[in-house]
Short mmCIF file of C-alpha atoms and ligand atoms in Angstrom, two decimals:
data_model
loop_
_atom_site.label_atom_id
_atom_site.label_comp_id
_atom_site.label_asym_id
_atom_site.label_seq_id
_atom_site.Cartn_x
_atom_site.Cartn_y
_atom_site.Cartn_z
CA UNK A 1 18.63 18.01 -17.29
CA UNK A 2 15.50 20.09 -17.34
CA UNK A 3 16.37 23.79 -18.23
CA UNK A 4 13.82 25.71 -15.90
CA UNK A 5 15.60 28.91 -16.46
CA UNK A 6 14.35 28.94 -19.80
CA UNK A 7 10.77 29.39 -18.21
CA UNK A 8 12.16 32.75 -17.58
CA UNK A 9 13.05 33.61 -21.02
CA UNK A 10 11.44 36.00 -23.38
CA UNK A 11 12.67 34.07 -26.79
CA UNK A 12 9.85 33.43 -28.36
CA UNK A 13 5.95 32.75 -27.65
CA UNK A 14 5.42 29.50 -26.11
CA UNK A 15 3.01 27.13 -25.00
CA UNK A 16 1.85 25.60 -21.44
CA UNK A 17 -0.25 22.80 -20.57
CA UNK A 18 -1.93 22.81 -17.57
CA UNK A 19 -2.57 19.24 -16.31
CA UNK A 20 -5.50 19.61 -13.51
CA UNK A 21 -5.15 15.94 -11.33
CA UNK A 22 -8.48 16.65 -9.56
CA UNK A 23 -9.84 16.19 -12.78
CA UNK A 24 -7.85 12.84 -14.40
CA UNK A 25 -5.91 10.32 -13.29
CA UNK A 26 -2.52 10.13 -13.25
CA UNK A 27 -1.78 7.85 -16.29
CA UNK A 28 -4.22 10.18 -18.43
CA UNK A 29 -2.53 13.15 -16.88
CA UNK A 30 1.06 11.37 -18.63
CA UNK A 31 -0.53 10.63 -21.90
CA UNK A 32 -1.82 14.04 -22.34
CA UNK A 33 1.97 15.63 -21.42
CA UNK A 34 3.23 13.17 -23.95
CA UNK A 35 0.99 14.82 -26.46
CA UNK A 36 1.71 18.10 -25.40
CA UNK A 37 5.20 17.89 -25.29
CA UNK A 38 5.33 15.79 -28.57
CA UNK A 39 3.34 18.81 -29.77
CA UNK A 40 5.70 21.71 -28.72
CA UNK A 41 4.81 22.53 -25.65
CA UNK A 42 7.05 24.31 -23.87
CA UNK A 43 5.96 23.45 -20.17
CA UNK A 44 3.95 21.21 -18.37
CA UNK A 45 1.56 23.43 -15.26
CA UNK A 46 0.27 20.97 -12.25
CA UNK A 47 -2.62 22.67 -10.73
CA UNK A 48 -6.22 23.80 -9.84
CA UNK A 49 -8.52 25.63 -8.05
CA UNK A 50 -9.75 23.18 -6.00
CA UNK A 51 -10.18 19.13 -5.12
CA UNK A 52 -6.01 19.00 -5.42
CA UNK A 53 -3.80 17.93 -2.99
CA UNK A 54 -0.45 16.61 -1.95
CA UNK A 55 -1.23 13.28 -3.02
CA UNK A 56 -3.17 13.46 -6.56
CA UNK A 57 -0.36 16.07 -7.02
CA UNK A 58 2.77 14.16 -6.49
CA UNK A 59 1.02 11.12 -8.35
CA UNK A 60 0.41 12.84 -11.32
CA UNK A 61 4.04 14.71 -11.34
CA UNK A 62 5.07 11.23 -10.53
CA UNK A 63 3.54 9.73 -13.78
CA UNK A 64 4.31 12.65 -16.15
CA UNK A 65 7.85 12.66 -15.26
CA UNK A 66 8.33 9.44 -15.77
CA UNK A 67 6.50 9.35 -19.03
CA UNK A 68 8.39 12.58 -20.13
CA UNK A 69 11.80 10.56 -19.18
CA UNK A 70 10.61 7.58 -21.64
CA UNK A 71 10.05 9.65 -24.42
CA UNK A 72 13.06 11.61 -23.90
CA UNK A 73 15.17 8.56 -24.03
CA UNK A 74 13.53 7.34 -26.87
CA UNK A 75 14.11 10.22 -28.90
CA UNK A 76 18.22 9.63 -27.86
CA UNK A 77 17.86 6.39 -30.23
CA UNK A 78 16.85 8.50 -33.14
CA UNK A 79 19.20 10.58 -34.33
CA UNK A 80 16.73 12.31 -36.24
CA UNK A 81 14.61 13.52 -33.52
CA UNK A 82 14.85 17.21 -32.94
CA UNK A 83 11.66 17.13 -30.33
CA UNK A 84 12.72 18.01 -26.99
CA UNK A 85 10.26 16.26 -24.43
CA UNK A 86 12.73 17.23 -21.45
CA UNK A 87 10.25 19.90 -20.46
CA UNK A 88 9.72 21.07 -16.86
CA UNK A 89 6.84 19.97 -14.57
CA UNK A 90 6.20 22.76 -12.66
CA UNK A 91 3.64 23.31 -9.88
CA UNK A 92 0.90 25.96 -9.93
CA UNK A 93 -0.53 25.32 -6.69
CA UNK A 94 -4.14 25.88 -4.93
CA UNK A 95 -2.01 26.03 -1.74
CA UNK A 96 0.58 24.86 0.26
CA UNK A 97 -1.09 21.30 0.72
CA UNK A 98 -1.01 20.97 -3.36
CA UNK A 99 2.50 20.02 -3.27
CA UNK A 100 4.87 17.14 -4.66
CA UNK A 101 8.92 17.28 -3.87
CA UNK A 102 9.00 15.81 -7.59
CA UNK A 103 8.63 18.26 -9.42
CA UNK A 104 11.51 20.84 -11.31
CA UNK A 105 9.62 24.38 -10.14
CA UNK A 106 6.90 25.88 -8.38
CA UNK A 107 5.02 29.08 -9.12
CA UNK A 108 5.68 30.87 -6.14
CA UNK A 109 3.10 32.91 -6.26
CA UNK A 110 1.25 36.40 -4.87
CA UNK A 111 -2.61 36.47 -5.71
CA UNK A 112 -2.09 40.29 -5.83
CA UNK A 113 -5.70 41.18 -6.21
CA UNK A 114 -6.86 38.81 -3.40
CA UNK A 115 -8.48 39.93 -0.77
CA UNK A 116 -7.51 37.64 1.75
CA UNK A 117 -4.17 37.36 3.41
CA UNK A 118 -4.42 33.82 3.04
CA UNK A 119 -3.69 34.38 -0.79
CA UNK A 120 -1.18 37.25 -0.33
CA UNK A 121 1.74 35.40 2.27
CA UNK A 122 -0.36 32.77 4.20
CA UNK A 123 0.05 29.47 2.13
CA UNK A 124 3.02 30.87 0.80
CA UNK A 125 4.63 30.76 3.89
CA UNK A 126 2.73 27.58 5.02
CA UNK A 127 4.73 25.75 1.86
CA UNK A 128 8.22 27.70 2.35
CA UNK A 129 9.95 24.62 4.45
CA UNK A 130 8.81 22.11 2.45
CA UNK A 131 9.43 23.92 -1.00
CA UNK A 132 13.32 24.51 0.32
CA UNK A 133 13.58 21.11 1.76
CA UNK A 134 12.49 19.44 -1.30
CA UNK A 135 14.67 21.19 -3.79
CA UNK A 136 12.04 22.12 -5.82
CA UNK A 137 12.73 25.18 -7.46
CA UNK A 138 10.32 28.72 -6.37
CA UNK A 139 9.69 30.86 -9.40
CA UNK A 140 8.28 34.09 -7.93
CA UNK A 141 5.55 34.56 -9.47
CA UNK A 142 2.64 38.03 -9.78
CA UNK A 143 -0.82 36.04 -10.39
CA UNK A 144 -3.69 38.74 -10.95
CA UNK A 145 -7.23 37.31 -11.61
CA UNK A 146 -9.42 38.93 -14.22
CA UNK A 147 -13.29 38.93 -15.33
CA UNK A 148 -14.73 37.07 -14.97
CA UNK A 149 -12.33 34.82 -12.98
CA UNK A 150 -14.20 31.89 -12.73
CA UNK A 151 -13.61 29.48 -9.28
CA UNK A 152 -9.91 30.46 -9.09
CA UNK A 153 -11.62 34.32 -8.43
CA UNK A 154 -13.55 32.80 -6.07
CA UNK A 155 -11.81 30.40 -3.96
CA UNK A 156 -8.92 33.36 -3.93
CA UNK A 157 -11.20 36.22 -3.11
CA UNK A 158 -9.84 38.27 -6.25
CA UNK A 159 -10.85 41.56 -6.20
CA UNK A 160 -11.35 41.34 -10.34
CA UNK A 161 -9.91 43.42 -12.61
CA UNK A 162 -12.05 44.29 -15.76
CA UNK A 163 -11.41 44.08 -19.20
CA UNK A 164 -11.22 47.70 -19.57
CA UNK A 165 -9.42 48.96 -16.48
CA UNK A 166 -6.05 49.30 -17.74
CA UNK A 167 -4.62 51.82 -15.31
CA UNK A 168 -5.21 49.03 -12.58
CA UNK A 169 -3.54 46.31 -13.89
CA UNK A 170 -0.18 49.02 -15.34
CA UNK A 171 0.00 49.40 -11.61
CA UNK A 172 -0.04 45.64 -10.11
CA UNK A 173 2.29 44.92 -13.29
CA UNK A 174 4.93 47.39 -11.93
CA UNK A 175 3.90 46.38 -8.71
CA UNK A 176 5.11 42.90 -9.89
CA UNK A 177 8.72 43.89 -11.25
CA UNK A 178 9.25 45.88 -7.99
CA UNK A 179 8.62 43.33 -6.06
CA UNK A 180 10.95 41.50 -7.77
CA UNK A 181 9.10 38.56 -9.30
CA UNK A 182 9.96 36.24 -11.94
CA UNK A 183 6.67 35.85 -14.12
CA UNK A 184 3.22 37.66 -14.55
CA UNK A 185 0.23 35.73 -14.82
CA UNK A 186 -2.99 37.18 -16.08
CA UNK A 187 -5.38 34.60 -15.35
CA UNK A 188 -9.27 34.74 -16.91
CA UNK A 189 -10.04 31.68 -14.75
CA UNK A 190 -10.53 28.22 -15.76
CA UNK A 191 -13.30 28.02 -18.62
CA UNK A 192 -13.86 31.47 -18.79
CA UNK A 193 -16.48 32.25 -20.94
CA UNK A 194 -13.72 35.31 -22.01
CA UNK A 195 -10.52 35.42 -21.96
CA UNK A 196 -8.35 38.22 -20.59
CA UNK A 197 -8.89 41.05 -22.25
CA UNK A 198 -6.21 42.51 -25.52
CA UNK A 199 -6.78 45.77 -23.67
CA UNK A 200 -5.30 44.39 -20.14
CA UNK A 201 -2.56 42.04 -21.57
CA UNK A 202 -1.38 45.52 -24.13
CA UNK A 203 -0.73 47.37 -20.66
CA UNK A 204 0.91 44.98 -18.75
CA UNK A 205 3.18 44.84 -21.61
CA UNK A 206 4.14 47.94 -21.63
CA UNK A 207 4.76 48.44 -18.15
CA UNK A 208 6.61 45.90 -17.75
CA UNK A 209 9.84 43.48 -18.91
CA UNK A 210 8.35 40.64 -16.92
CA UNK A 211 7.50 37.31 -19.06
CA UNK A 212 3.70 37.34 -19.37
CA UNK A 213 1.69 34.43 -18.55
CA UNK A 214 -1.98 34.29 -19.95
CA UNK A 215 -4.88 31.82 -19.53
CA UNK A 216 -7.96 30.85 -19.08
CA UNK A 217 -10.46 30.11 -21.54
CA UNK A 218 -8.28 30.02 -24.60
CA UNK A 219 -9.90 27.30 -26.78
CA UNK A 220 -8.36 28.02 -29.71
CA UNK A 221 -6.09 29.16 -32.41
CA UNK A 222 -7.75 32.98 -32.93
CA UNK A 223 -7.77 33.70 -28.83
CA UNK A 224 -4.10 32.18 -28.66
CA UNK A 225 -2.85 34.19 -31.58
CA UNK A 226 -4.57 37.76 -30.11
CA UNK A 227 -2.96 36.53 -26.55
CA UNK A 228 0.21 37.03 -28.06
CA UNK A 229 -0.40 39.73 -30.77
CA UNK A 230 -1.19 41.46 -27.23
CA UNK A 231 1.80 40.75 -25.76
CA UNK A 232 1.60 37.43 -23.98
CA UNK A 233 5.18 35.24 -24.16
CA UNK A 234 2.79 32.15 -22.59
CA UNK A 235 -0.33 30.91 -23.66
CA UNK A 236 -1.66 28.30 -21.26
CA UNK A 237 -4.54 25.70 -21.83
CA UNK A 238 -6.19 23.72 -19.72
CA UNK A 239 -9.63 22.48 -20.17
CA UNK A 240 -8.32 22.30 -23.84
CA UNK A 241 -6.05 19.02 -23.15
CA UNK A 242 -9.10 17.71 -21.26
CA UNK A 243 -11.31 17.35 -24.33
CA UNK A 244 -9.80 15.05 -26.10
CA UNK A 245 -8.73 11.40 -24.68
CA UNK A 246 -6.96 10.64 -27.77
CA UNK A 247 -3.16 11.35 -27.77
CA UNK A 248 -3.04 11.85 -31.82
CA UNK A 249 -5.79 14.55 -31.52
CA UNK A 250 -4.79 16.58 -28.82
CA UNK A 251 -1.21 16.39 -30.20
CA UNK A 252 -2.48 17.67 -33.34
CA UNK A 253 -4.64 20.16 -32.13
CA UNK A 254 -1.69 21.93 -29.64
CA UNK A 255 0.25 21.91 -32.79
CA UNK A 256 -2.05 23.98 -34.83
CA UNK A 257 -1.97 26.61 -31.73
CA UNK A 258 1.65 25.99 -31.04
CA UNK A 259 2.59 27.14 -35.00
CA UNK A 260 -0.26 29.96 -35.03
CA UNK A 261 1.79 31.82 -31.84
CA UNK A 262 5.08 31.26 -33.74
CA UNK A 263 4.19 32.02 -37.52
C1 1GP B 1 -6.48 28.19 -15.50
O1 1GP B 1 -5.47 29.67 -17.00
C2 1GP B 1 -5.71 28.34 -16.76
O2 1GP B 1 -5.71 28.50 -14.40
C3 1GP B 1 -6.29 27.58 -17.90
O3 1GP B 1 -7.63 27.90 -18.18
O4 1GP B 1 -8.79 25.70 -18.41
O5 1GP B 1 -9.77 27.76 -19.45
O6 1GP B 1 -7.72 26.73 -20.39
P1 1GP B 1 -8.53 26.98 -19.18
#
């Protein structure tokens, strides 16, 4: 069984791959979770911004499940094998028409800083039958979008917060535990040419008990490491796992960032 409470857990700093299926196809999408999970990872993220929806979605949760399954039972033959590649799939949706019943967890998530209503409840409740029909588990989720935010600012009309405006983002972080949610996600955007801020990920940290969820434009090892110097118990990648079309590489280069957040 996959554990998706431990998505919730502060334990230790951990790892996220985010598999964008607008941008690969599904049996590329499996060999890079393979790698990632082979790696360390600690979670495997199906989303983007835009050009997803239900069907490239559920194909590629389709094909990474199954692959994670294989590798899983293969790693039952070995009694040697300490790797655990039972790792959850969990959506991280554009919307409510991004969505596969096949997956162990959504990110149920509030664009807090949107400015469109659309981002705030709309798709959220637009999804809410299907989600609870399907079984899929909803992880409440706080999503804030930071400079420079990239398309994910855009397509959510995020009202940006900057590097330096702490106070802000001390209030949507508390905002975030009142409300009850699960997770925090500080999100730079995909490919930012920065990533969030030390400043900004410090005080959400210290407003709040919430697990911390940080990406966009982490490349490598240096911006992973200050992620979680700053506080961050999730480093996620994206573009990352799309450079690289060998397995062996990618696997090798998620474990060099994997061991530098857990020295
Ligand atoms: C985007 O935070 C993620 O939602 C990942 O960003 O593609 O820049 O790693 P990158």
């Amino acid at each position: 069984m996959v554990d998706v409470d431990a998505v919730l857990q502060r334990s230790h700093p951990r790892h996220a791959l985010l598999i964008d299926p607008a941008d690969q196809e599904p049996e590329i999408a499996a060999k890079r979770a393979i790698a990632a999970a082979l790696a360390g990872s600690s979670m495997i993220l199906i989303g983007g911004s835009s050009g997803t929806d239900n069907r490239n979605v559920d194909d590629t949760v389709v094909a990474i499940k199954e692959a994670l399954e294989l590798v899983e039972w293969a790693s039952t033959q070995h009694s040697d094998s300490s790797q655990n590649s039972n790792i959850p799939v969990v959506l991280f949706p554009q919307g409510a028409n991004a969505l596969s019943p096949n997956a162990d967890a959504i990110t149920y998530m509030m664009l807090m800083n949107s400015k469109d209503p659309r981002f705030l409840i709309g798709e959220q409740v637009a999804g809410a039958q299907f989600i609870r029909k399907s079984g899929v588990r909803p992880i409440s989720m706080g999503y804030l979008i930071c400079a420079p935010g990239g398309k994910a600012g855009e397509v959510g009309m995020a009202d940006l917060i900057q590097p330096g405006d702490t106070e802000r983002v001390t209030s949507f972080a508390m905002a975030a535990e009142m409300f009850g949610f699960r997770l925090l996600y500080l999100e730079a955007g995909s490919g930012a040419s920065s990533p969030v801020s030390s400043d900004l990920i410090k005080a959400a940290r210290s407003s709040t008990d919430l697990p911390i969820v940080v990406g966009g434009g982490i490349r490598g090892v240096e911006a992973a490491r200050r992620a979680v110097e700053s506080g961050a118990d999730w480093v996620v990648t994206g573009n990352l796992g799309e450079e690289f079309d060998d397995a062996d590489e990618l696997k090798a280069v998620l474990q060099d960032m994997i061991k530098a957040i857990n020295p």
